[in-house]
Coordinates of C-alpha atoms in Angstrom, one line a residue:
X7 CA 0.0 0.0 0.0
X8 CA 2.3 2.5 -1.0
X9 CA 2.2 5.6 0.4
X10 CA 0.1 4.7 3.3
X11 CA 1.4 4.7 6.8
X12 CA 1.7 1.9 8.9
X13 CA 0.7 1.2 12.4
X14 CA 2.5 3.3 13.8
X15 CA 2.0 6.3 11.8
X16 CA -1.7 6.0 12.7
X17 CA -3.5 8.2 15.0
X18 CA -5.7 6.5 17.8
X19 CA -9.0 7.4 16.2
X20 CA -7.5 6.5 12.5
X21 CA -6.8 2.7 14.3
X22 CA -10.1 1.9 16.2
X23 CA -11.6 3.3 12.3
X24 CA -9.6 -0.2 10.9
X25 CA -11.4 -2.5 13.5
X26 CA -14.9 -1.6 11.6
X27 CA -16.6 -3.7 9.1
X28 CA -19.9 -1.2 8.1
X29 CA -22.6 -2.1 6.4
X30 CA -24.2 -0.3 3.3
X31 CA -27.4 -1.4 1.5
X32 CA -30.8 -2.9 2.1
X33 CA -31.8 0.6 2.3
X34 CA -29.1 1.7 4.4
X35 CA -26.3 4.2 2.8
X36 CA -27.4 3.9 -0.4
X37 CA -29.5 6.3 -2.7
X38 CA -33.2 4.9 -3.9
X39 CA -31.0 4.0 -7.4
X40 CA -28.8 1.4 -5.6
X41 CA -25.8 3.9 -5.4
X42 CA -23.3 5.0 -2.7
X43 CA -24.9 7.5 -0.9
X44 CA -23.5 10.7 0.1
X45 CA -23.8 10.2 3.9
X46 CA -21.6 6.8 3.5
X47 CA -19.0 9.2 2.0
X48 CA -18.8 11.3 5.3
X49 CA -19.0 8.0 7.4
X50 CA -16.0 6.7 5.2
X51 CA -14.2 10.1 5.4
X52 CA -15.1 10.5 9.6
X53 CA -15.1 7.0 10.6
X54 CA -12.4 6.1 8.0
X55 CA -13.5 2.1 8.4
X56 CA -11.1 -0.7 7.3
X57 CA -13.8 -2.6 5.6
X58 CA -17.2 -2.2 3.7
X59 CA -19.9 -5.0 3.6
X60 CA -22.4 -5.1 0.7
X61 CA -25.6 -5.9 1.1
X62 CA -28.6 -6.8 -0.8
X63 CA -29.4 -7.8 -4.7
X64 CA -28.5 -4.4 -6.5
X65 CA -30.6 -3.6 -10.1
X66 CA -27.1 -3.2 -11.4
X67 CA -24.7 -4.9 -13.5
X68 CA -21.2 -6.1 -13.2
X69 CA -20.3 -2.6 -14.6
X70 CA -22.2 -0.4 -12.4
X71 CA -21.4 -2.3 -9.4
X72 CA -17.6 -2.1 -10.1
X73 CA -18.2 1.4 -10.1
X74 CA -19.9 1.2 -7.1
X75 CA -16.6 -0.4 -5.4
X76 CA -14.3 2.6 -7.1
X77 CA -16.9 5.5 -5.7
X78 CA -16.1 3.5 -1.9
X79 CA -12.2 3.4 -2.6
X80 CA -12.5 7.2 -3.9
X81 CA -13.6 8.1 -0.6
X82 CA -11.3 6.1 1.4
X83 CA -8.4 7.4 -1.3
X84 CA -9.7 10.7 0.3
X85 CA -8.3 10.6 4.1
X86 CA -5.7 11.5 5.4
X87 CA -4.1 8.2 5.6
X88 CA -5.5 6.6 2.0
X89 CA -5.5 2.9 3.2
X90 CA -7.6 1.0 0.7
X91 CA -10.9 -0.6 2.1
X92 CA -11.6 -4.2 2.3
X93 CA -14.7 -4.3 0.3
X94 CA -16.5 -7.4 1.2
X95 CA -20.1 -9.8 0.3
X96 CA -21.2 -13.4 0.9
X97 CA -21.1 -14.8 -2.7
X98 CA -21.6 -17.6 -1.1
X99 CA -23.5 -19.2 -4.4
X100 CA -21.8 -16.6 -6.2
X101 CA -21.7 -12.5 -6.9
X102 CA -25.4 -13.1 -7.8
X103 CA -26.5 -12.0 -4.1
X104 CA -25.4 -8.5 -4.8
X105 CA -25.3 -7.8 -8.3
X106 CA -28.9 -8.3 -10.0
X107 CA -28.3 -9.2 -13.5
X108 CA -25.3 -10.0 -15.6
X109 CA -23.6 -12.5 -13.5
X110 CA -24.4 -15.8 -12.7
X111 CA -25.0 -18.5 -9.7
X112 CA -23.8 -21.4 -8.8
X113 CA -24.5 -24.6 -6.4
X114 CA -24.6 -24.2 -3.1
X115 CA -21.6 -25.7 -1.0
X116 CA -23.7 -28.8 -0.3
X117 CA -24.5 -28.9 -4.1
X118 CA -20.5 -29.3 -5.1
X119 CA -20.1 -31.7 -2.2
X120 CA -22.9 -34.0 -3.6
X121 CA -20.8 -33.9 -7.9
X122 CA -18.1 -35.7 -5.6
X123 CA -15.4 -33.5 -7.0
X124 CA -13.3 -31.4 -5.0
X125 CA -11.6 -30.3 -8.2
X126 CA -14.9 -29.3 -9.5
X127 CA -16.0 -27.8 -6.0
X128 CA -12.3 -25.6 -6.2
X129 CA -12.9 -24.7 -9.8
X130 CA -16.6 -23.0 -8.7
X131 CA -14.7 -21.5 -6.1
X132 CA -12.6 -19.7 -7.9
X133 CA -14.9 -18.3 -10.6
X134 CA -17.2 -16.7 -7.8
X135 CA -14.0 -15.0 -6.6
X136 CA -12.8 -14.0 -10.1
X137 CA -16.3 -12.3 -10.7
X138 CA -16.3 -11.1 -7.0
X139 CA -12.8 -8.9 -7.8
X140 CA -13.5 -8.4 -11.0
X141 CA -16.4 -6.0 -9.6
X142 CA -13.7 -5.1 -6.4
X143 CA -15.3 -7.3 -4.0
X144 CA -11.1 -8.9 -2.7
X145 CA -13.2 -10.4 0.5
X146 CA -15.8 -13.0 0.2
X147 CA -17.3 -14.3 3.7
X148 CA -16.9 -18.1 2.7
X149 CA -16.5 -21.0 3.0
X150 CA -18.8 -22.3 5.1
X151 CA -17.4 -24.9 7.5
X152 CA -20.2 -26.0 10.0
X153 CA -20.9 -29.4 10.1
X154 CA -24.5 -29.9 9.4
X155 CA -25.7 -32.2 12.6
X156 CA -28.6 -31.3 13.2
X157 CA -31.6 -31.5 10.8
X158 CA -33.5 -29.1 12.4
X159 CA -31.1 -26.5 11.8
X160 CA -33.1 -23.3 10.5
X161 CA -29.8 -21.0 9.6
X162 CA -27.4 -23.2 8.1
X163 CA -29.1 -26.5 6.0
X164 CA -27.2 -26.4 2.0
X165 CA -24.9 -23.7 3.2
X166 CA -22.9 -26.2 4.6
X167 CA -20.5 -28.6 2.3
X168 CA -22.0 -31.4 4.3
X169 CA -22.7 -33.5 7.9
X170 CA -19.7 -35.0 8.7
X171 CA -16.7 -33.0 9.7
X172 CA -14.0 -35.5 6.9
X173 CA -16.3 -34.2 4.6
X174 CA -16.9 -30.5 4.6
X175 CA -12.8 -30.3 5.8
X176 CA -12.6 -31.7 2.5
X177 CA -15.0 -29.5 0.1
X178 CA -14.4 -26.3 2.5
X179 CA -10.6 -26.5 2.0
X180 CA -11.6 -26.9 -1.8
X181 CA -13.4 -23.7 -1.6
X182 CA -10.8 -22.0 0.0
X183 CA -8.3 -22.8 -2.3
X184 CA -10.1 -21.8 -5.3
X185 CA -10.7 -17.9 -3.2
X186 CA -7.0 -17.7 -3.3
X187 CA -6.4 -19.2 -6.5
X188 CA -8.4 -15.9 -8.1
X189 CA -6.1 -13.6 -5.6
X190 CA -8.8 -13.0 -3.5
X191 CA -9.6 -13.3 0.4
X192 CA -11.2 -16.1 2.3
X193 CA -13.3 -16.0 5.4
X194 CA -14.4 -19.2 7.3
X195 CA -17.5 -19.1 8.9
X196 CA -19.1 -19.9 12.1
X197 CA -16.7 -20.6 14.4
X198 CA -16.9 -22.8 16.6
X199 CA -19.6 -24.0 14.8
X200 CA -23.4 -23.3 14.0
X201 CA -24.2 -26.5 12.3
X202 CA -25.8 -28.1 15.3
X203 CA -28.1 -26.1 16.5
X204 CA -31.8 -25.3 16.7
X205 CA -32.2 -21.6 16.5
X206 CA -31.5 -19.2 14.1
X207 CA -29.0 -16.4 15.5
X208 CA -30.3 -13.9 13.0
X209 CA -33.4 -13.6 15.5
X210 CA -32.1 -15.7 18.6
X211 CA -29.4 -16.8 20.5
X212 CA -29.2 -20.4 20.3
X213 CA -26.6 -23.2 22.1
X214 CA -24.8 -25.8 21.4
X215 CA -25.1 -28.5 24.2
X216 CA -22.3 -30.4 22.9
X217 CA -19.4 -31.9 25.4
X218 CA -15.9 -30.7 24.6
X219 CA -15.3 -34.2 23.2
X220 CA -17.4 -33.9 20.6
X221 CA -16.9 -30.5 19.4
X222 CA -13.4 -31.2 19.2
X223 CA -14.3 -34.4 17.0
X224 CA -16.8 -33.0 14.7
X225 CA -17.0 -28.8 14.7
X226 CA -13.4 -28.2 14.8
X227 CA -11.2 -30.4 12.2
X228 CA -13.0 -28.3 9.3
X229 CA -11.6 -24.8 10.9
X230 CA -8.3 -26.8 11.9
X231 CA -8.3 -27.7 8.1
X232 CA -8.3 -24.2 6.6
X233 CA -6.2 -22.8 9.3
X234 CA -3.5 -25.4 7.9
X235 CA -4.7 -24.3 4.3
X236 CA -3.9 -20.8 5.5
X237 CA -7.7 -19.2 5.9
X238 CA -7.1 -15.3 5.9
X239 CA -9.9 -14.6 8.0
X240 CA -12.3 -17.0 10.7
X241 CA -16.0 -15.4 11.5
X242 CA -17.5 -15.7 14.6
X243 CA -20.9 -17.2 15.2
X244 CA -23.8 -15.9 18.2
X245 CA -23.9 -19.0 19.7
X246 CA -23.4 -20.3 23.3
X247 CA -20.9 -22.8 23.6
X248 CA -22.4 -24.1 26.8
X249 CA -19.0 -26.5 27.6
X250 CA -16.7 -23.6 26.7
X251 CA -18.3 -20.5 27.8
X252 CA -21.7 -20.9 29.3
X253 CA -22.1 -17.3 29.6
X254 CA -21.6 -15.4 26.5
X255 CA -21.6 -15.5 22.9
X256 CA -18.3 -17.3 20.8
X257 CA -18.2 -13.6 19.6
X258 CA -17.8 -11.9 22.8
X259 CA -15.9 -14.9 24.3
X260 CA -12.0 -14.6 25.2
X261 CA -12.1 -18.6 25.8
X262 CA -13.2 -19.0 22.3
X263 CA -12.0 -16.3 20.6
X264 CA -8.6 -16.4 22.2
X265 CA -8.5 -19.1 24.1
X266 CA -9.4 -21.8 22.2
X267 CA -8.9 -20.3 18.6
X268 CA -5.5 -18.2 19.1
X269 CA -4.1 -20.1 21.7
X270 CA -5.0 -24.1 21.1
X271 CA -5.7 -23.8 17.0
X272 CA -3.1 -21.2 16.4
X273 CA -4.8 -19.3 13.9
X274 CA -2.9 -15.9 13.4
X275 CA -5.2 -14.5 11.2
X276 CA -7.5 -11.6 11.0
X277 CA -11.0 -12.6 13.4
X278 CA -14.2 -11.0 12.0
X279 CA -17.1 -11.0 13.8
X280 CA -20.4 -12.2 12.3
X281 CA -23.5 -8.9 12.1
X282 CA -23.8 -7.5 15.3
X283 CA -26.8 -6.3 14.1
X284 CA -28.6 -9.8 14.4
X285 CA -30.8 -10.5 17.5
X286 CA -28.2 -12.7 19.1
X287 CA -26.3 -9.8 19.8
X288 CA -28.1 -6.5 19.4
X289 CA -31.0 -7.7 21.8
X290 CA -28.5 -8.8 24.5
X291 CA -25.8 -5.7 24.6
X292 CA -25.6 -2.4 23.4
X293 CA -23.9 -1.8 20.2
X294 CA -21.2 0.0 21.3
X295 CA -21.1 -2.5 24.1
X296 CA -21.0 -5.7 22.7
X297 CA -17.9 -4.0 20.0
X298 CA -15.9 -3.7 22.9
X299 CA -16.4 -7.4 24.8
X300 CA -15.8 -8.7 21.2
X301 CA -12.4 -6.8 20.8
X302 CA -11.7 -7.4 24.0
X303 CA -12.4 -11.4 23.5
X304 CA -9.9 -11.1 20.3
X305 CA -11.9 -10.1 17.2
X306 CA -10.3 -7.6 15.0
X307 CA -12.7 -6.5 12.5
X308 CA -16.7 -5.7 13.9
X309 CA -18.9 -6.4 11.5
X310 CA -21.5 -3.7 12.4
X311 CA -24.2 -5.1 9.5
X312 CA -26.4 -2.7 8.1
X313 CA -27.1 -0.3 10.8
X314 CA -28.2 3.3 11.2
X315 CA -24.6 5.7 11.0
X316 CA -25.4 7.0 14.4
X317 CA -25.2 3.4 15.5
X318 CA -21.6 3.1 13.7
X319 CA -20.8 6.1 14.8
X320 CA -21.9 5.0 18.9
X321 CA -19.8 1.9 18.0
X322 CA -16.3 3.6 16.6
X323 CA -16.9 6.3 19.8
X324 CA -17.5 3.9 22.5
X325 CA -14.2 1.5 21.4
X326 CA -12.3 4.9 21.7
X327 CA -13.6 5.4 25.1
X328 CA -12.5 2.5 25.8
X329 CA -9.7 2.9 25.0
X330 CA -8.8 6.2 26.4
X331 CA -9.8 4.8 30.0
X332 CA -7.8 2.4 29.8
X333 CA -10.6 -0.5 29.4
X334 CA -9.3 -1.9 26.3
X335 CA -5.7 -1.6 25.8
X336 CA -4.4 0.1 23.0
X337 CA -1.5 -2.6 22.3
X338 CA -4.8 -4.7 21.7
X339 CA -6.3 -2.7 19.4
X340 CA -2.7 -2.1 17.3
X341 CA -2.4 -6.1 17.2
X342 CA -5.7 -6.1 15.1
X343 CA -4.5 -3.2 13.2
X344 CA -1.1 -5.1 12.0
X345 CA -3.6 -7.9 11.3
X346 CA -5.7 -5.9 9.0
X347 CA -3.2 -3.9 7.5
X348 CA -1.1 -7.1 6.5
X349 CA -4.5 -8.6 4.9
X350 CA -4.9 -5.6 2.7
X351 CA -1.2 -5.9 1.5
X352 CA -2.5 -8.5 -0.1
X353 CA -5.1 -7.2 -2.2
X354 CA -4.0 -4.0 -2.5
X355 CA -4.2 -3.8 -6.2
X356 CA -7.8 -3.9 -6.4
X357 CA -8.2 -0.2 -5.2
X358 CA -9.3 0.8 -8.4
X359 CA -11.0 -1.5 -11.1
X360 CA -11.5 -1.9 -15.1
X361 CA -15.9 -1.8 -15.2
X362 CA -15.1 -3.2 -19.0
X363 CA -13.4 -6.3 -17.4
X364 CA -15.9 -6.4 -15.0
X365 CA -18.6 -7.1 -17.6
X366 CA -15.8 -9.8 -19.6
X367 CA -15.1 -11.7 -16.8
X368 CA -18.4 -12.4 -15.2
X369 CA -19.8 -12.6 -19.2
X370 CA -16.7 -15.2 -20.0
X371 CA -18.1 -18.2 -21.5
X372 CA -16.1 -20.2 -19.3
X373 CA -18.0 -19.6 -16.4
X374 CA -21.1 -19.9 -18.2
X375 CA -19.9 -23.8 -18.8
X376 CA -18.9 -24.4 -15.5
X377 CA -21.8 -23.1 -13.9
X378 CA -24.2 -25.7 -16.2
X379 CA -21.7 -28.8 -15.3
X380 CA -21.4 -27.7 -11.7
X381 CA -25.5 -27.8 -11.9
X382 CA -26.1 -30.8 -14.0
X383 CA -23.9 -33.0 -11.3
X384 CA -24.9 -31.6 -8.3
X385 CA -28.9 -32.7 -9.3
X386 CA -29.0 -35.9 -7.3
X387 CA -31.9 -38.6 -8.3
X388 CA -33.2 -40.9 -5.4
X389 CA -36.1 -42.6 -6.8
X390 CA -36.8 -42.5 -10.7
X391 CA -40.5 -43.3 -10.2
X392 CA -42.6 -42.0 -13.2
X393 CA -39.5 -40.9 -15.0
X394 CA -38.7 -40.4 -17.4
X395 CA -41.0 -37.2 -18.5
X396 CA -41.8 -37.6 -22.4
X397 CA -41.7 -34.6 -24.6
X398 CA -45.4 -35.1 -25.8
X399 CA -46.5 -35.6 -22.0
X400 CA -49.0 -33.0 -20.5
X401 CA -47.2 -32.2 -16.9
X402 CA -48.1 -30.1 -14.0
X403 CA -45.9 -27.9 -12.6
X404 CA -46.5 -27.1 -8.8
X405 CA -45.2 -26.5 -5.9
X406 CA -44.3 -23.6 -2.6
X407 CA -40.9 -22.4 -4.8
X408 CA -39.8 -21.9 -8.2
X409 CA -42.6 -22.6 -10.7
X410 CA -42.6 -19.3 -12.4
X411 CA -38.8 -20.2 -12.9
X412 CA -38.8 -23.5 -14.1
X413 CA -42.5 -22.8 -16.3
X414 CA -39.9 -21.8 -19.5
X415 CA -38.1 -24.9 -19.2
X416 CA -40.4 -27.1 -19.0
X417 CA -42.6 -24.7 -21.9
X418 CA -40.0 -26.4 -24.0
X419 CA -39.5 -29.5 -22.8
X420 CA -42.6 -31.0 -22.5
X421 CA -46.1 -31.2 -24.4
X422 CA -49.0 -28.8 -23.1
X423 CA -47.4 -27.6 -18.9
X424 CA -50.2 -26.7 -16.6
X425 CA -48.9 -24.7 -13.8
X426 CA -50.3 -23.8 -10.6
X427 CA -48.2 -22.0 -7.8
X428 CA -48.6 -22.3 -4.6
X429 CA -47.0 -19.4 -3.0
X430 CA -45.3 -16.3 -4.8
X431 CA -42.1 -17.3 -6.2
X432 CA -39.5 -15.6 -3.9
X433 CA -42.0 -15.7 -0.8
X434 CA -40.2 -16.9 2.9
X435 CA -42.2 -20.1 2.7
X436 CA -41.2 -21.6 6.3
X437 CA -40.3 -18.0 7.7
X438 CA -43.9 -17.7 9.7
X439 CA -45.3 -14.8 7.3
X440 CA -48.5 -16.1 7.3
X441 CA -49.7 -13.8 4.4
X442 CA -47.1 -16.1 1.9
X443 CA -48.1 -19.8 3.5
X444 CA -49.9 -21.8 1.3
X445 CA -52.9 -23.3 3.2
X446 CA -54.8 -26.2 2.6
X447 CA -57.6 -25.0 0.4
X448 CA -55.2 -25.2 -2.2
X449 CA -55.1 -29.6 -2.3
X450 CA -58.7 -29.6 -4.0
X451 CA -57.0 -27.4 -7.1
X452 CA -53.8 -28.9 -7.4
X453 CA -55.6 -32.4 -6.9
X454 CA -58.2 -31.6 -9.7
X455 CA -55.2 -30.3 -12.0
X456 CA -53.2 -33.7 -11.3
X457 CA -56.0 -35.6 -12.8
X458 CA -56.1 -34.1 -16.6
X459 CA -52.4 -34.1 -16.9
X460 CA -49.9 -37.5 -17.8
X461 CA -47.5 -36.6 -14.8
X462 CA -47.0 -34.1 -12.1
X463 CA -43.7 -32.4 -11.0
X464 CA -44.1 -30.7 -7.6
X465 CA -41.6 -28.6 -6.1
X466 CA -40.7 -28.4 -2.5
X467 CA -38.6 -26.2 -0.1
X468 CA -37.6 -26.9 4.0
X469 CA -34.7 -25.9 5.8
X470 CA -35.6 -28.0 9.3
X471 CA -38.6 -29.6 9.8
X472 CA -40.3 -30.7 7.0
X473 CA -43.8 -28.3 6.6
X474 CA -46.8 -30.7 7.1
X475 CA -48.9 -28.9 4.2
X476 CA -46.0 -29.7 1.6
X477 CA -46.1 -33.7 2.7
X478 CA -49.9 -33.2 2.2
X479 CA -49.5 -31.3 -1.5
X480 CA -47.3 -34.5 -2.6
X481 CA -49.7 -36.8 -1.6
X482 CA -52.6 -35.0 -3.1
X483 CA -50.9 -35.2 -6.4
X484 CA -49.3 -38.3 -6.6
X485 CA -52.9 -39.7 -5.6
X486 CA -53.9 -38.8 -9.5
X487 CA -50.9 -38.7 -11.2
X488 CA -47.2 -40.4 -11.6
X489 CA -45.6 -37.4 -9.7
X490 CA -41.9 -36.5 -9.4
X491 CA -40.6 -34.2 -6.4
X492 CA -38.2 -31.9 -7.2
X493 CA -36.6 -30.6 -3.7
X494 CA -35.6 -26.7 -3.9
X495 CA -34.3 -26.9 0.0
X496 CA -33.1 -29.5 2.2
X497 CA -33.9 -33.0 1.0
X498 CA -35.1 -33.4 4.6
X499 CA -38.5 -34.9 3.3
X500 CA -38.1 -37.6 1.9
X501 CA -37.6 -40.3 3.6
X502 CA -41.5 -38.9 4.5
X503 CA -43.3 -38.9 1.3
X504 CA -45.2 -41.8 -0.7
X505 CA -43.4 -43.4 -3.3
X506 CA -42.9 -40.6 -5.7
X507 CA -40.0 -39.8 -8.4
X508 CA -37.8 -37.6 -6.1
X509 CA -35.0 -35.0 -7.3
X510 CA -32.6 -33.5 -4.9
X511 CA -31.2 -30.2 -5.7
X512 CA -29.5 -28.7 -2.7
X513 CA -30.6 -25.3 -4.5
X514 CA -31.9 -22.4 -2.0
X515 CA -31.1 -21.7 1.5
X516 CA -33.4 -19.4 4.6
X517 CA -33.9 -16.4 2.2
X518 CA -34.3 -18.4 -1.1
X519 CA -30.8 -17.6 -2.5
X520 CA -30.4 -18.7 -5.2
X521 CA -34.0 -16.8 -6.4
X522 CA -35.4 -17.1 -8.5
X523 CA -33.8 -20.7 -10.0
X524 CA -31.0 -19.9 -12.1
X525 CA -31.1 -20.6 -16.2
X526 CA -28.4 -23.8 -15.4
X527 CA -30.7 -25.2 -12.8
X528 CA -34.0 -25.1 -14.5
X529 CA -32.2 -26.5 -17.6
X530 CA -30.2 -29.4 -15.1
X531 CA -33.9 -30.6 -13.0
X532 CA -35.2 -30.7 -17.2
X533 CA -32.2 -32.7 -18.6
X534 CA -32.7 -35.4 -15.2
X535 CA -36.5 -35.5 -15.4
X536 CA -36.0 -36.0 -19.1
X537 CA -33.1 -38.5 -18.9
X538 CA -32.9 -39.7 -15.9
X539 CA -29.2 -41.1 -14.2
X540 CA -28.3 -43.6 -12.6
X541 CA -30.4 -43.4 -9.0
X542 CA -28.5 -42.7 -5.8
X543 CA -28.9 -45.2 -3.2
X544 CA -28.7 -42.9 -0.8
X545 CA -28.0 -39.3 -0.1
X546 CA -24.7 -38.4 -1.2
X547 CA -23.5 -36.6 1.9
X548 CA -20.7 -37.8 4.1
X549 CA -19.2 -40.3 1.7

């Protein structure tokens, strides 16, 4: 970072500025159009943050949103001290989570798991961080390494790369090695781990009951893994470890944060907080609280989330008070600094980035191949009952997810395609909104549709339990018609269901991301119910 001072050329207030991760979109520092807004220049130029998280599907394309990036490094180009900004997203199916056309998804982490390629799993990897940095996104907040225990699970479900720890060490390290094979940084998430738990720490604070036995033996060789693989950065998840620390959050605990992950794991990279915004946190401490316990545990960057500026403003001023009395020493707060500043050394040529190669890379035809093979072998077949789908066959198309998605597809595909949604594509089905949740005055219609049609493909979406009305829509359907089930979700149902065609996609997580089903999907769940494989004899996680 030429030019720039170091550590020790930094004021006290320019320092505690590098601990914060802000948040800008979902309505929050941007202008109506989706752009930077004028008031997240002065927070950049007063607060003078290390790192900026995007939020939110933007209108724009890969060309305006690598604008977007240069109007954030403009401003931080502005201050006294000019160091670059981490600029940072999930991606975790790809750049499609923040950029709203022109780019591309890609299979969920459990998705690649289930091809049985880490190759593959490496090469998706690093196209999601080419078109991530291509647009000046250098920090994506993946991989993903909680083992999925626990079906129930409401937060964390395809997410994960799988539910045994051998295996998601194994596609997670894939993941991270294709991050840093496109030059980009990697960011482990939740440590210790989220994947057996029962609440979702968006809107709770859940626990894991586990002994330390078995959280050494199944939620901590994939975060040992990637340490050894050198993982830039480990996020923190709002849970209770009750046989660590029974009293606080792993993000505001200095047994986990510093005890167990500096000290026993040896990671000596940069610790970044998961949203202190969500409920786990926010409706337990103060903001400008909980920044401080969570510094003070061992994080180094605070991930503030979308938030009000006077609340990042609260947080920067209370971590300065606490400083100055002597509450948080400042030889803590420069050992984050070093941490951060050495991270940004590695990126630092993505201050400032090409919008024409922007629009090349995430347009390349490469990525539009790899994204249709990652697709067409992540589609997992369990039962082939009434498959194949002929292409003079009438067929309904229903279901709680998707159908206005796949409707094209299947337009040409198939003979005359009757479709009948059952909630708006897009909806929360699951979330508790009952406004979106289909209810059962619907089985009559899709029941009476079922019977003037050759087959019946009906689409279904959980992410714990498996919803009783979706059980009930199968049933109603298959009772008239050879039916195939085409799983948008976890396949959690179907050991559940009658003996129907069933199709495992590992597609959408709690907010329906990927949404709506990408072109490569729609065309993958057509090629299976047209052709179908060989059938799994099982599901292909943990192998």
């Amino acid at each position: 970072m030429s030019g720039e001072r170091g550590v020790d050329g930094l004021s006290l207030e320019e320092k505690v500025g590098q601990l914060l991760h802000v948040g800008i979109g979902n309505g929050y520092g941007e202008t109506d159009a989706g752009w930077p807004a004028e008031e997240t220049g002065e927070v950049i130029r007063d607060l003078q943050p290390g790192a900026v998280r995007i939020y939110g599907s933007h209108r724009a394309g890969p060309y305006a949103m690598a604008e977007y990036a240069n109007r954030l490094q403009e401003w931080a180009a502005g201050v006294d001290h000019a160091i670059p900004l981490l600029l940072s997203a999930d991606c975790e199916y790809g750049t499609v989570d923040v950029v709203g056309h022109g780019t591309r998804a890609y299979p969920s982490l459990m998705g690649r798991t289930v091809t049985g390629d880490p190759g593959l799993a490496r090469e998706v990897s690093a196209a999601i961080a080419r078109d991530a940095r291509s647009m000046g996104l250098s920090m994506t907040h993946r991989p993903v390494a909680d083992v999925h225990t626990n079906p129930d699970n409401p937060v964390i479900g395809v997410r994960s790369p799988g539910t045994d720890p051998a295996t998601v060490s194994r596609y997670a390290t894939a993941a991270l090695e294709g991050i840093h094979d496109a030059g980009a940084l990697g960011v482990a998430k939740h440590f210790p781990g989220h994947g057996d738990t029962e609440l979702d720490s968006h809107h709770d604070l859940p626990h894991v009951t586990d002994d330390r036995e078995r959280i050494e033996e199944v939620h901590l060789p994939p975060f040992e893994a990637l340490i050894e693989a050198g993982v830039d950065c480990i996020m923190t998840s709002h849970v209770l470890v009750d046989a660590i620390d029974p009293d606080r959050p792993a993000t505001l605990s200095e047994p986990v944060l510093s005890g167990l992950l500096r000290a026993e794991l040896g990671f000596e990279g940069v610790v970044v907080t998961d949203a202190m915004m969500m409920d786990a946190v926010a409706e337990n401490y103060g903001v400008g609280e909980a920044a401080v316990r969570a510094v003070a545990a061992g994080a180094d960057l605070v991930l503030t989330g979308y938030v009000p500026h006077e609340d990042l403003r609260e947080t920067r001023d209370v971590l300065l008070e606490a400083v100055e009395t002597g509450d948080l020493p400042e030889s803590r707060i420069d050992r984050s600094v070093e941490r951060i500043l050495a991270l940004k050394e590695r990126v630092a040529d993505g201050r400032q980035v090409d919008p024409i190669e922007a629009l090349e890379v995430t347009g390349s035809e490469a990525h539009r191949s790899l994204a249709r093979e990652a697709y067409e072998r992540s589609v997992t077949l369990l039962t082939d009952d009434g498959l194949p789908i002929r292409e003079d066959d009438t067929v309904l198309l229903t279901g709680v997810r998707g159908v206005g998605a796949l409707k094209p597809h299947f337009d040409r595909a198939f003979g005359p395609v009757v479709t009948c949604s059952l909630a708006p594509d897009g909806t929360r089905t699951g979330d508790s909104k009952p406004a979106t949740v289909p209810t059962a005055d619907a089985l009559p219609t899709v029941r009476d549709l079922a019977a003037g049609v050759d087959r019946a493909v009906v689409t279904t979406y959980n992410r714990e339990g498996v919803p009783d009305f979706q059980r009930r829509m199968v049933e109603a359907v298959a009772g008239e018609a050879p039916t195939t089930v085409v799983s948008l979700g976890l396949p959690n149902e179907f050991p559940g269901l009658p003996e129907v065609g069933y199709l495992a996609t590992y597609l959408q997580d709690r907010l329906g991301l990927p949404d709506p089903v990408p072109d490569a999907a729609g065309r993958a769940i057509v090629g299976v119910l047209r052709e179908p494989p060989a059938v799994r004899e099982s599901l292909p996680i943990g192998e």
